[in-house]
Coordinates of C-alpha atoms in Angstrom, one line a residue:
Chain A
M1 CA 128.8 69.6 113.8
N2 CA 128.0 72.3 116.1
F3 CA 126.7 75.7 114.5
L4 CA 129.1 77.3 116.7
N5 CA 132.0 76.0 115.1
L6 CA 131.0 77.3 111.8
I7 CA 130.6 81.2 113.0
N8 CA 132.9 83.0 115.8
A9 CA 130.7 85.2 118.2
Y10 CA 131.8 88.5 116.4
A11 CA 130.6 87.3 113.3
F12 CA 127.5 86.0 114.9
W13 CA 126.7 89.3 116.4
G14 CA 127.6 91.3 113.4
A15 CA 125.4 89.0 111.3
I16 CA 122.2 89.7 113.6
E17 CA 123.0 93.7 113.7
L18 CA 123.4 93.9 109.8
G19 CA 120.4 91.0 109.6
L20 CA 118.2 93.8 111.9
I21 CA 119.2 96.8 109.7
F22 CA 118.4 95.0 106.5
G23 CA 115.3 93.9 108.1
L24 CA 113.8 97.7 107.7
V25 CA 114.9 97.2 103.9
G26 CA 113.3 94.1 103.8
L27 CA 110.1 95.8 105.5
G28 CA 109.9 98.5 102.9
V29 CA 110.5 96.4 100.1
F30 CA 107.8 94.1 101.2
L31 CA 105.8 97.2 100.8
T32 CA 106.5 98.1 97.6
F33 CA 107.3 94.6 95.9
R34 CA 104.1 93.2 97.9
A35 CA 101.6 95.4 98.4
L36 CA 102.2 97.9 96.1
D37 CA 103.3 95.5 93.6
F38 CA 105.8 98.1 92.7
P39 CA 109.4 96.7 92.1
D40 CA 111.1 99.7 93.1
L41 CA 114.9 100.3 92.9
T42 CA 114.8 103.7 94.5
V43 CA 116.3 101.8 97.8
D44 CA 119.7 101.4 95.9
G45 CA 120.1 105.2 96.6
G46 CA 117.8 105.6 99.4
F47 CA 119.9 103.5 101.5
P48 CA 123.0 105.9 101.2
L49 CA 120.6 109.0 101.1
G50 CA 119.5 108.0 104.6
A51 CA 123.2 107.1 105.5
G52 CA 124.3 110.5 104.1
V53 CA 121.9 112.5 105.7
A54 CA 122.1 111.3 109.1
A55 CA 125.9 111.4 108.6
V56 CA 125.8 115.1 108.0
L57 CA 123.7 116.0 110.6
I58 CA 125.1 114.0 113.1
L59 CA 128.7 115.7 112.4
G60 CA 126.6 119.0 112.7
G61 CA 126.0 118.2 115.9
W62 CA 122.8 117.1 115.9
N63 CA 121.0 114.3 118.1
P64 CA 121.3 110.9 116.5
W65 CA 117.6 110.6 116.8
L66 CA 116.8 113.5 115.6
A67 CA 119.3 112.7 112.3
C68 CA 117.4 109.5 112.1
L69 CA 114.0 111.2 111.6
A70 CA 115.5 113.6 108.7
A71 CA 116.8 110.5 107.1
V72 CA 113.5 109.2 107.0
G73 CA 111.9 112.5 105.8
A74 CA 114.8 112.8 102.7
G75 CA 113.9 108.7 102.4
A76 CA 110.1 109.7 101.9
L77 CA 111.1 112.5 99.4
A78 CA 113.1 110.2 96.9
G79 CA 110.2 107.7 96.9
L80 CA 107.5 110.9 96.0
A81 CA 110.1 111.5 93.3
T82 CA 109.6 107.8 91.8
G83 CA 106.0 108.1 92.6
I84 CA 105.6 111.2 90.9
L85 CA 107.8 110.0 87.6
A86 CA 105.8 106.9 87.5
I87 CA 102.2 108.0 88.3
R88 CA 101.6 111.4 87.4
F89 CA 104.0 111.1 84.1
G90 CA 103.4 107.6 83.2
V91 CA 106.9 106.2 83.1
L92 CA 107.4 102.7 83.5
H93 CA 107.5 101.9 87.4
I94 CA 111.0 100.4 87.3
L95 CA 112.5 102.5 85.2
A96 CA 111.3 105.8 87.3
S97 CA 113.0 104.1 90.0
I98 CA 115.9 103.6 88.3
L99 CA 116.2 107.1 87.2
T100 CA 115.4 108.4 91.2
M101 CA 118.3 106.1 92.0
I102 CA 120.8 107.3 89.5
A103 CA 119.7 111.1 90.3
L104 CA 120.5 109.9 94.6
F105 CA 123.9 108.9 93.7
S106 CA 124.7 112.6 92.7
I107 CA 123.0 114.3 95.3
N108 CA 124.1 111.8 97.4
I109 CA 127.6 113.5 97.4
R110 CA 126.0 116.8 97.4
V111 CA 124.6 116.0 100.8
M112 CA 127.6 114.6 101.9
G113 CA 130.3 116.8 100.3
A114 CA 132.5 113.8 99.8
P115 CA 131.9 110.0 98.7
N116 CA 132.5 109.2 102.2
L117 CA 132.2 110.2 106.0
S118 CA 133.7 109.1 108.9
L119 CA 131.6 108.9 112.0
L120 CA 134.0 107.5 114.2
G121 CA 133.9 108.9 117.7
Q122 CA 130.3 110.8 117.0
E123 CA 127.5 110.3 119.3
T124 CA 125.2 107.8 117.9
I125 CA 121.9 106.0 118.8
V126 CA 124.7 103.3 120.1
T127 CA 126.1 105.6 122.7
P128 CA 123.9 105.7 125.4
F129 CA 123.9 101.5 125.8
T130 CA 127.7 101.8 125.5
Q131 CA 127.9 104.4 128.2
M132 CA 125.9 101.9 130.6
G133 CA 129.0 99.6 130.2
L134 CA 128.2 97.1 127.1
S135 CA 130.6 96.2 124.8
G136 CA 129.9 97.5 120.9
L137 CA 129.2 93.9 119.8
Y138 CA 125.8 93.8 122.2
A139 CA 125.2 97.6 122.2
R140 CA 125.0 97.9 118.2
P141 CA 122.2 95.1 117.6
L142 CA 120.5 96.2 120.8
A143 CA 120.2 99.7 119.7
V144 CA 119.4 98.7 115.9
G145 CA 116.9 96.0 117.7
L146 CA 114.9 98.2 119.5
V147 CA 114.7 100.4 116.5
V148 CA 113.3 97.6 114.6
L149 CA 111.3 96.6 117.1
L150 CA 109.6 99.8 117.4
V151 CA 109.0 100.3 113.5
T152 CA 107.6 97.0 113.1
G153 CA 104.8 97.5 116.0
L154 CA 104.2 100.6 114.3
L155 CA 103.6 99.3 111.2
T156 CA 101.8 96.3 112.3
L157 CA 99.0 99.1 113.6
L158 CA 99.0 100.8 110.4
F159 CA 98.7 97.6 108.6
A160 CA 95.7 96.5 110.9
S161 CA 93.9 100.0 109.9
D162 CA 91.1 100.9 107.8
F163 CA 94.0 103.0 105.7
G164 CA 96.6 100.1 106.3
L165 CA 93.7 97.6 104.5
A166 CA 93.6 99.7 101.7
L167 CA 96.9 100.1 101.1
R168 CA 97.6 96.3 101.0
A169 CA 94.7 96.3 98.5
T170 CA 96.5 98.6 96.3
G171 CA 99.0 96.5 94.2
V172 CA 96.7 93.5 94.2
N173 CA 93.6 94.6 92.8
A174 CA 93.5 98.7 92.4
R175 CA 90.6 98.4 90.5
M176 CA 88.6 97.1 93.4
L177 CA 90.3 99.4 95.6
R178 CA 88.9 102.5 93.1
A179 CA 85.1 100.7 93.3
Q180 CA 85.2 100.8 97.2
G181 CA 86.1 104.6 97.0
A182 CA 90.1 104.7 97.7
D183 CA 92.1 106.4 95.2
S184 CA 94.8 103.8 94.2
R185 CA 97.3 106.9 93.3
A186 CA 97.0 108.3 96.7
Y187 CA 98.0 105.0 98.5
T188 CA 101.0 104.0 96.1
Y189 CA 102.7 107.5 96.8
F190 CA 102.4 107.1 100.5
G191 CA 103.4 103.4 100.0
L192 CA 106.4 104.7 98.1
A193 CA 107.5 107.6 100.5
L194 CA 106.9 104.9 103.5
S195 CA 108.8 102.5 101.8
N196 CA 111.9 104.6 101.0
G197 CA 111.8 106.0 104.0
L198 CA 112.5 102.8 106.2
V199 CA 115.0 101.8 103.9
A200 CA 116.8 105.5 104.3
L201 CA 116.3 104.6 108.2
A202 CA 118.0 101.4 107.6
G203 CA 120.8 103.5 105.9
A204 CA 120.8 105.8 108.9
L205 CA 121.3 103.0 111.1
F206 CA 124.2 101.6 109.2
A207 CA 126.4 104.5 109.2
Q208 CA 126.0 104.9 112.7
T209 CA 126.9 101.1 113.7
S210 CA 129.6 100.8 110.8
G211 CA 130.6 104.3 111.8
F212 CA 130.8 105.6 108.3
A213 CA 128.6 106.5 105.5
D214 CA 129.7 106.0 101.7
V215 CA 127.7 107.1 98.5
T216 CA 128.5 102.9 97.4
S217 CA 126.9 101.5 100.1
G218 CA 123.2 101.1 98.5
A219 CA 124.4 98.8 95.8
G220 CA 122.3 95.6 95.8
T221 CA 119.9 97.0 98.3
I222 CA 117.1 96.0 96.9
V223 CA 118.2 92.4 96.2
F224 CA 119.1 92.3 100.4
G225 CA 115.7 93.7 100.9
L226 CA 114.4 90.7 98.4
A227 CA 116.3 88.0 100.3
A228 CA 114.8 89.0 103.3
V229 CA 110.9 89.2 102.0
V230 CA 111.2 85.9 100.4
L231 CA 113.4 84.3 102.7
G232 CA 111.2 85.4 105.3
E233 CA 107.9 83.8 103.6
T234 CA 109.6 80.7 102.8
F235 CA 109.8 79.9 106.9
F236 CA 106.2 81.7 107.9
R237 CA 103.5 81.2 105.7
S238 CA 100.8 83.1 107.3
G239 CA 98.0 85.6 106.7
R240 CA 98.5 87.9 109.6
I241 CA 100.3 90.9 108.9
W242 CA 102.5 91.1 112.3
V243 CA 103.9 87.7 111.5
M244 CA 104.6 88.6 107.9
L245 CA 106.2 92.1 108.8
A246 CA 108.1 89.7 111.5
A247 CA 108.7 87.3 108.9
C248 CA 110.6 90.3 106.6
V249 CA 113.0 91.0 109.7
I250 CA 113.5 87.5 110.3
G251 CA 114.1 86.3 106.9
S252 CA 116.7 89.3 106.9
I253 CA 118.8 87.9 109.8
I254 CA 118.7 84.2 108.5
Y255 CA 120.1 85.5 105.5
R256 CA 122.9 87.2 107.5
L257 CA 123.4 84.2 109.4
A258 CA 123.6 82.0 106.4
L259 CA 126.3 84.6 104.4
A260 CA 128.3 84.8 107.9
V261 CA 128.8 81.2 108.3
A262 CA 129.4 80.9 104.4
M263 CA 132.0 83.8 104.7
Q264 CA 134.0 81.8 107.5
N265 CA 133.8 78.4 105.6
L266 CA 134.4 79.3 101.9
G267 CA 137.6 78.3 101.7
S268 CA 136.5 74.6 103.1
V269 CA 134.0 74.4 99.9
G270 CA 136.3 76.2 97.1
L271 CA 134.5 79.2 96.9
Q272 CA 135.8 83.0 97.4
A273 CA 134.2 86.1 98.8
S274 CA 133.2 87.7 95.5
D275 CA 131.2 84.3 94.8
L276 CA 128.9 85.5 97.7
N277 CA 126.5 88.2 95.2
L278 CA 126.0 84.8 92.7
I279 CA 125.1 83.0 95.9
T280 CA 122.6 85.6 97.0
A281 CA 121.0 86.0 93.6
L282 CA 120.8 82.7 93.3
I283 CA 118.8 82.4 96.5
V284 CA 116.6 84.9 95.9
A285 CA 115.7 83.5 92.0
A286 CA 115.0 80.3 93.3
A287 CA 112.7 81.6 96.1
L288 CA 110.9 83.5 93.3
I289 CA 110.6 80.6 91.0
A290 CA 109.7 78.1 93.5
P291 CA 106.2 79.0 93.6
K292 CA 105.8 78.7 89.8
I293 CA 107.7 75.3 89.6
R294 CA 105.4 74.1 92.4
A295 CA 102.0 75.1 90.3
E296 CA 103.4 73.7 87.4
M297 CA 104.1 70.3 89.1
R298 CA 100.8 70.4 90.5
Q299 CA 99.1 71.2 87.2
R300 CA 101.2 68.0 85.8
A301 CA 99.9 65.8 88.5
A302 CA 96.4 66.8 87.8
R303 CA 97.0 66.3 84.3
K304 CA 98.2 62.9 84.8
G305 CA 95.8 61.8 87.4
A306 CA 93.0 63.3 84.6
A307 CA 94.7 60.8 82.1
S308 CA 94.7 58.0 83.7
Chain B
M1 CA 67.8 108.2 90.6
I2 CA 70.2 107.8 87.6
R3 CA 69.9 110.2 84.8
V4 CA 72.0 109.5 81.2
E5 CA 71.6 112.2 78.5
N6 CA 72.4 111.6 74.9
L7 CA 75.6 109.4 75.9
H8 CA 78.2 108.9 73.6
V9 CA 81.6 106.5 74.1
V10 CA 84.0 106.2 71.5
F11 CA 87.2 104.2 71.7
N12 CA 90.2 105.0 69.9
P13 CA 88.8 107.8 68.3
G14 CA 90.5 108.4 64.8
S15 CA 91.9 105.6 64.7
A16 CA 91.6 102.2 62.2
I17 CA 89.9 100.3 65.5
E18 CA 87.6 103.1 66.3
N19 CA 84.9 102.0 68.2
R20 CA 81.7 104.0 68.7
A21 CA 80.3 101.8 71.6
L22 CA 77.2 104.1 72.8
R23 CA 76.0 106.3 70.6
G24 CA 73.6 109.0 71.9
L25 CA 72.1 106.6 74.7
S26 CA 69.2 108.5 76.8
L27 CA 68.1 106.7 80.2
T28 CA 65.8 107.8 82.9
I29 CA 65.9 104.9 86.0
P30 CA 63.7 106.5 88.9
K31 CA 65.0 106.1 92.4
G32 CA 64.2 102.5 93.5
A33 CA 63.8 100.7 90.1
F34 CA 65.6 97.5 89.2
V35 CA 66.4 97.6 85.5
T36 CA 67.9 94.6 83.5
V37 CA 70.0 95.4 81.1
I38 CA 70.4 93.0 77.7
G39 CA 72.1 93.0 74.5
S40 CA 74.6 91.0 72.1
N41 CA 78.1 91.2 72.4
G42 CA 79.4 94.2 71.4
A43 CA 76.1 96.3 72.2
G44 CA 77.6 98.6 74.8
K45 CA 76.3 97.0 77.8
S46 CA 79.3 97.1 79.6
T47 CA 80.6 100.2 78.5
L48 CA 77.2 101.4 79.8
L49 CA 78.2 100.5 83.4
G50 CA 81.7 101.1 82.8
A51 CA 80.2 105.1 82.1
L52 CA 78.0 105.0 85.2
S53 CA 80.8 103.6 87.7
G54 CA 83.5 106.5 86.0
E55 CA 86.2 103.9 84.4
V56 CA 84.6 105.0 81.0
T57 CA 84.9 108.6 80.2
P58 CA 82.0 109.7 78.1
T59 CA 83.1 111.6 74.4
Q60 CA 80.0 113.7 74.7
G61 CA 76.7 113.5 76.9
R62 CA 75.7 113.5 80.8
I63 CA 75.4 111.0 83.7
G64 CA 73.6 112.0 87.0
I65 CA 73.3 109.8 89.8
E66 CA 70.3 111.2 92.1
D67 CA 70.7 115.4 91.8
Q68 CA 74.5 115.1 91.3
D69 CA 76.1 115.6 87.7
V70 CA 79.0 112.9 88.0
T71 CA 79.7 113.0 84.1
F72 CA 83.3 113.6 84.6
Q73 CA 83.6 112.4 88.2
P74 CA 86.8 109.7 88.8
V75 CA 85.7 106.1 90.1
H76 CA 87.0 106.4 93.6
K77 CA 84.4 109.7 94.2
R78 CA 81.8 108.2 92.6
A79 CA 81.8 105.0 95.0
K80 CA 80.2 107.2 97.7
L81 CA 77.2 106.6 95.3
A82 CA 77.7 103.6 93.6
A83 CA 78.1 99.9 94.4
R84 CA 79.4 97.1 92.2
V85 CA 79.8 93.8 91.4
F86 CA 82.1 93.0 88.9
Q87 CA 81.7 90.0 86.3
D88 CA 84.7 88.2 87.6
P89 CA 84.9 87.2 91.0
L90 CA 88.5 87.8 91.0
A91 CA 87.4 91.4 90.5
G92 CA 85.5 92.6 93.3
T93 CA 87.8 91.2 95.9
C94 CA 91.3 91.1 97.3
A95 CA 92.5 87.4 97.2
P96 CA 95.4 87.7 99.8
L97 CA 93.3 89.3 102.4
T98 CA 90.8 87.5 104.5
I99 CA 86.8 87.7 104.2
E100 CA 86.9 90.2 107.2
E101 CA 89.2 92.4 105.8
N102 CA 87.7 92.4 102.6
M103 CA 84.8 93.4 104.2
A104 CA 86.3 96.0 106.2
L105 CA 87.6 97.5 103.3
A106 CA 84.2 97.6 101.9
L107 CA 82.7 99.1 104.7
K108 CA 84.7 102.1 104.4
R109 CA 83.3 102.6 100.9
G110 CA 82.9 106.5 100.3
E111 CA 84.5 107.2 103.3
G112 CA 87.6 108.3 104.7
R113 CA 90.3 105.4 106.0
G114 CA 91.5 106.2 109.2
F115 CA 94.5 104.7 111.3
G116 CA 92.1 103.1 113.4
R117 CA 92.0 99.1 113.9
A118 CA 90.2 97.9 110.5
L119 CA 88.9 94.6 112.8
R120 CA 87.0 95.4 115.7
E121 CA 84.9 93.0 117.6
E122 CA 81.9 95.1 116.8
R123 CA 82.5 94.9 113.0
R124 CA 83.0 91.1 113.0
A125 CA 79.8 90.5 114.6
L126 CA 77.9 92.9 111.7
F127 CA 79.9 90.8 109.3
R128 CA 79.0 87.2 110.6
E129 CA 75.1 88.7 110.6
R130 CA 75.3 89.9 107.0
L131 CA 77.1 86.4 105.9
K132 CA 74.4 84.3 108.0
P133 CA 71.8 84.6 105.7
L134 CA 73.9 83.0 102.9
G135 CA 73.7 80.2 104.3
L136 CA 76.9 79.0 103.2
G137 CA 78.8 78.8 106.5
L138 CA 81.0 81.8 106.0
E139 CA 80.5 83.6 108.8
N140 CA 82.5 80.9 110.6
R141 CA 85.5 81.5 108.3
L142 CA 86.1 85.4 108.5
S143 CA 89.6 85.1 108.8
D144 CA 90.3 82.8 105.9
R145 CA 91.8 84.1 102.7
I146 CA 89.0 85.2 100.3
G147 CA 91.2 83.5 97.7
L148 CA 90.3 80.0 99.2
L149 CA 86.7 80.6 98.1
S150 CA 85.1 79.1 95.1
G151 CA 83.9 81.9 92.6
G152 CA 80.2 81.4 93.5
Q153 CA 81.5 82.0 97.1
R154 CA 83.4 85.1 96.6
Q155 CA 80.4 86.9 94.3
A156 CA 78.1 86.4 97.0
V157 CA 80.6 87.8 99.4
S158 CA 80.6 90.6 96.8
L159 CA 77.0 91.2 96.9
V160 CA 77.0 91.7 100.8
M161 CA 80.0 93.7 100.5
A162 CA 78.2 96.4 98.0
T163 CA 75.4 96.8 100.6
L164 CA 77.9 97.0 103.6
A165 CA 78.0 100.5 102.9
P166 CA 75.2 103.3 101.9
S167 CA 74.7 103.8 98.6
R168 CA 72.3 104.9 95.9
I169 CA 72.6 103.1 92.8
L170 CA 74.0 99.3 92.3
L171 CA 75.8 98.4 89.1
L172 CA 75.8 94.7 88.5
D173 CA 78.1 93.9 85.4
E174 CA 77.0 90.2 84.4
H175 CA 78.0 89.2 88.2
T176 CA 76.6 85.8 87.5
A177 CA 77.9 84.9 83.9
A178 CA 81.1 83.3 85.5
L179 CA 79.4 80.9 87.8
D180 CA 77.7 77.2 87.7
P181 CA 74.2 77.3 86.9
R182 CA 73.3 76.2 90.7
M183 CA 75.6 79.0 92.0
A184 CA 74.2 81.7 89.3
K185 CA 70.9 81.2 90.3
F186 CA 72.0 81.1 94.3
V187 CA 73.4 84.6 93.7
L188 CA 70.8 86.0 91.5
E189 CA 67.9 85.4 94.2
L190 CA 70.4 86.8 96.8
T191 CA 70.7 89.7 94.4
R192 CA 66.6 90.0 94.2
E193 CA 66.6 89.7 98.1
V194 CA 69.2 92.6 98.6
V195 CA 68.1 94.8 96.0
A196 CA 64.2 94.7 97.7
Q197 CA 65.9 95.2 101.2
Y198 CA 67.9 98.1 100.6
G199 CA 65.8 99.6 97.9
L200 CA 68.5 100.6 95.9
T201 CA 68.7 101.7 92.2
T202 CA 69.7 98.5 90.0
L203 CA 71.2 98.2 86.7
M204 CA 71.9 94.7 86.3
V205 CA 73.9 94.0 83.2
T206 CA 72.8 90.3 81.9
H207 CA 73.6 87.8 78.9
S208 CA 70.5 85.7 79.6
M209 CA 67.3 87.1 77.8
A210 CA 65.7 85.0 80.5
D211 CA 67.1 86.1 83.8
A212 CA 66.4 89.7 82.2
L213 CA 62.7 89.0 81.7
A214 CA 62.6 87.2 84.8
H215 CA 64.4 89.7 87.4
G216 CA 63.4 93.6 88.3
S217 CA 60.5 95.4 86.6
R218 CA 62.1 96.8 83.4
T219 CA 64.2 95.5 80.7
I220 CA 66.0 97.2 77.9
M221 CA 67.7 96.0 75.2
L222 CA 71.0 97.6 74.1
H223 CA 71.8 97.5 70.0
Q224 CA 74.7 99.2 68.5
G225 CA 74.9 101.5 71.7
Q226 CA 71.4 102.5 71.6
I227 CA 68.3 101.5 73.2
A228 CA 66.1 99.3 71.0
L229 CA 63.8 98.2 73.4
D230 CA 62.6 99.2 76.7
V231 CA 59.6 97.5 78.0
A232 CA 58.4 97.7 81.5
D233 CA 56.0 95.7 84.0
P234 CA 53.1 95.3 83.5
E235 CA 53.4 95.0 80.1
R236 CA 56.9 93.2 80.3
Q237 CA 55.4 90.6 83.3
S238 CA 53.6 88.4 80.5
M239 CA 56.7 88.7 78.2
T240 CA 58.5 85.5 76.9
I241 CA 62.3 85.6 75.1
G242 CA 60.1 84.9 72.0
D243 CA 57.8 88.1 72.3
L244 CA 61.1 89.9 73.1
L245 CA 62.6 88.6 69.5
E246 CA 59.5 89.7 67.7
M247 CA 59.5 93.0 69.3
F248 CA 63.4 93.8 68.2
S249 CA 62.9 92.5 64.8
K250 CA 59.9 94.7 64.4
V251 CA 61.7 97.6 65.8
R252 CA 65.0 97.3 64.2
G253 CA 64.3 95.3 60.8
E254 CA 66.5 92.5 61.5
E255 CA 67.0 89.6 63.9
I256 CA 69.3 88.8 66.4
K257 CA 72.2 86.3 65.6
D258 CA 74.1 86.1 68.7
D259 CA 73.2 82.5 69.4
K260 CA 74.9 83.1 73.1
L261 CA 72.1 85.7 74.0
L262 CA 69.3 83.2 72.4
L263 CA 70.5 80.1 74.1
S264 CA 71.4 81.5 77.7

């Protein structure tokens, strides 16, 4: 069977575009989930926050790139709010992030002044590429891809620095990090701000490529990010930081392509569109459980070997 | 120099599980001295080291390193003065990072961490140069994840890491307790060399009376949160474990019943 029969060009390039956008979410989730060991659900509110901030500013006549930067700033503030709750006041990390997420729903409606805003006909970061004569189908993934490439490159430089090494050690061994003279709390604050800044950037891009910002668009963001991280790790096992980061983006693209293929061929296997959340949850759960099952199987094999 | 004055540490004060881990301990260790610390379980050895490193906050008393009062300084601020090797080989290193990344983390202990590249060629050369004397071949495995190394290898690297950045004191918390006898001996030898080479004021907590007497130039024995015995060279040089036990029962009027302490 040919892959091209399973998916048409529109669905293919759409999946690449979404994969790239949620690749940014994957990078953010990688940072909190893997480096900080901080399960951060703020992202479900941070994604529409980025979308809303960018949309309002673009409608207000701002340059779309500046609007993206402002979205990053807003996301970073949301991350800091979670950090203050969790670190300064000792609220359980996941609960702290849920509180911020809930609060952001109200804040997003205040920011946008409405539950959703249309950006149709506005100048966005995609406009320069369509003006060059490129069809929107290719211009959108191209514009998003350039942003993702730039961000991934900058993150690689960050993680390879003295500062970045400490950031990566924060969640793994905070005690060691403190003994090495680094304030693990400061790194956690920074990591949360950066992670939510990335997710808000993804929201800002999503608003511009899809032509609208919607307050409900954040539902499941954390799961899409996790799917990108765990799929990336499944396909690319490496200790090199640029490979780990690229794997998040590629994992996200793989996830979106798989989803697009499934969407087009749902009927033939007796599934309906509303089953996709269940499928996503199963994929992520399987990828999270797999290492534990592998370890248990190894242990059992070792025990058997010792007994015989 | 380390100066501890009338140090009290109480865990869970006022509760049913209140534990007075240190009870008015005073201790002065001159610059460059290597002191070994023994004592049975619950004597306060780890609490003393925790208080010196900043992980444990004293309820009373003062702690000074060189001429600084560090009593209430948090761990990360004190790290500039104090290098540390933990009992658990997993605690002192960061498993998912490579050997060179761990060493780069340690190289910047007590300094600001910037955005410059952590793994530069001149740093790698330094890491290789420091790992080579271990004779473990780790200088050729810089880019291996440190989690792949054995506990003993990780402890040896931890010791090297403790000396990468300048420090005034070295705190060793039963750092050979989790190792097999051969590797423990190797790490102890390495400790002796490192301490001599860098002239660090060193406090080594150990569970083994034999090791305590064989290393450093002074041995203190803790008992119920206080110093029960304090012997130094040259008097200490001819002492055996038996002498130490006898002295202890003479001073405290009781016997030591901790088998682990006697047998190891």
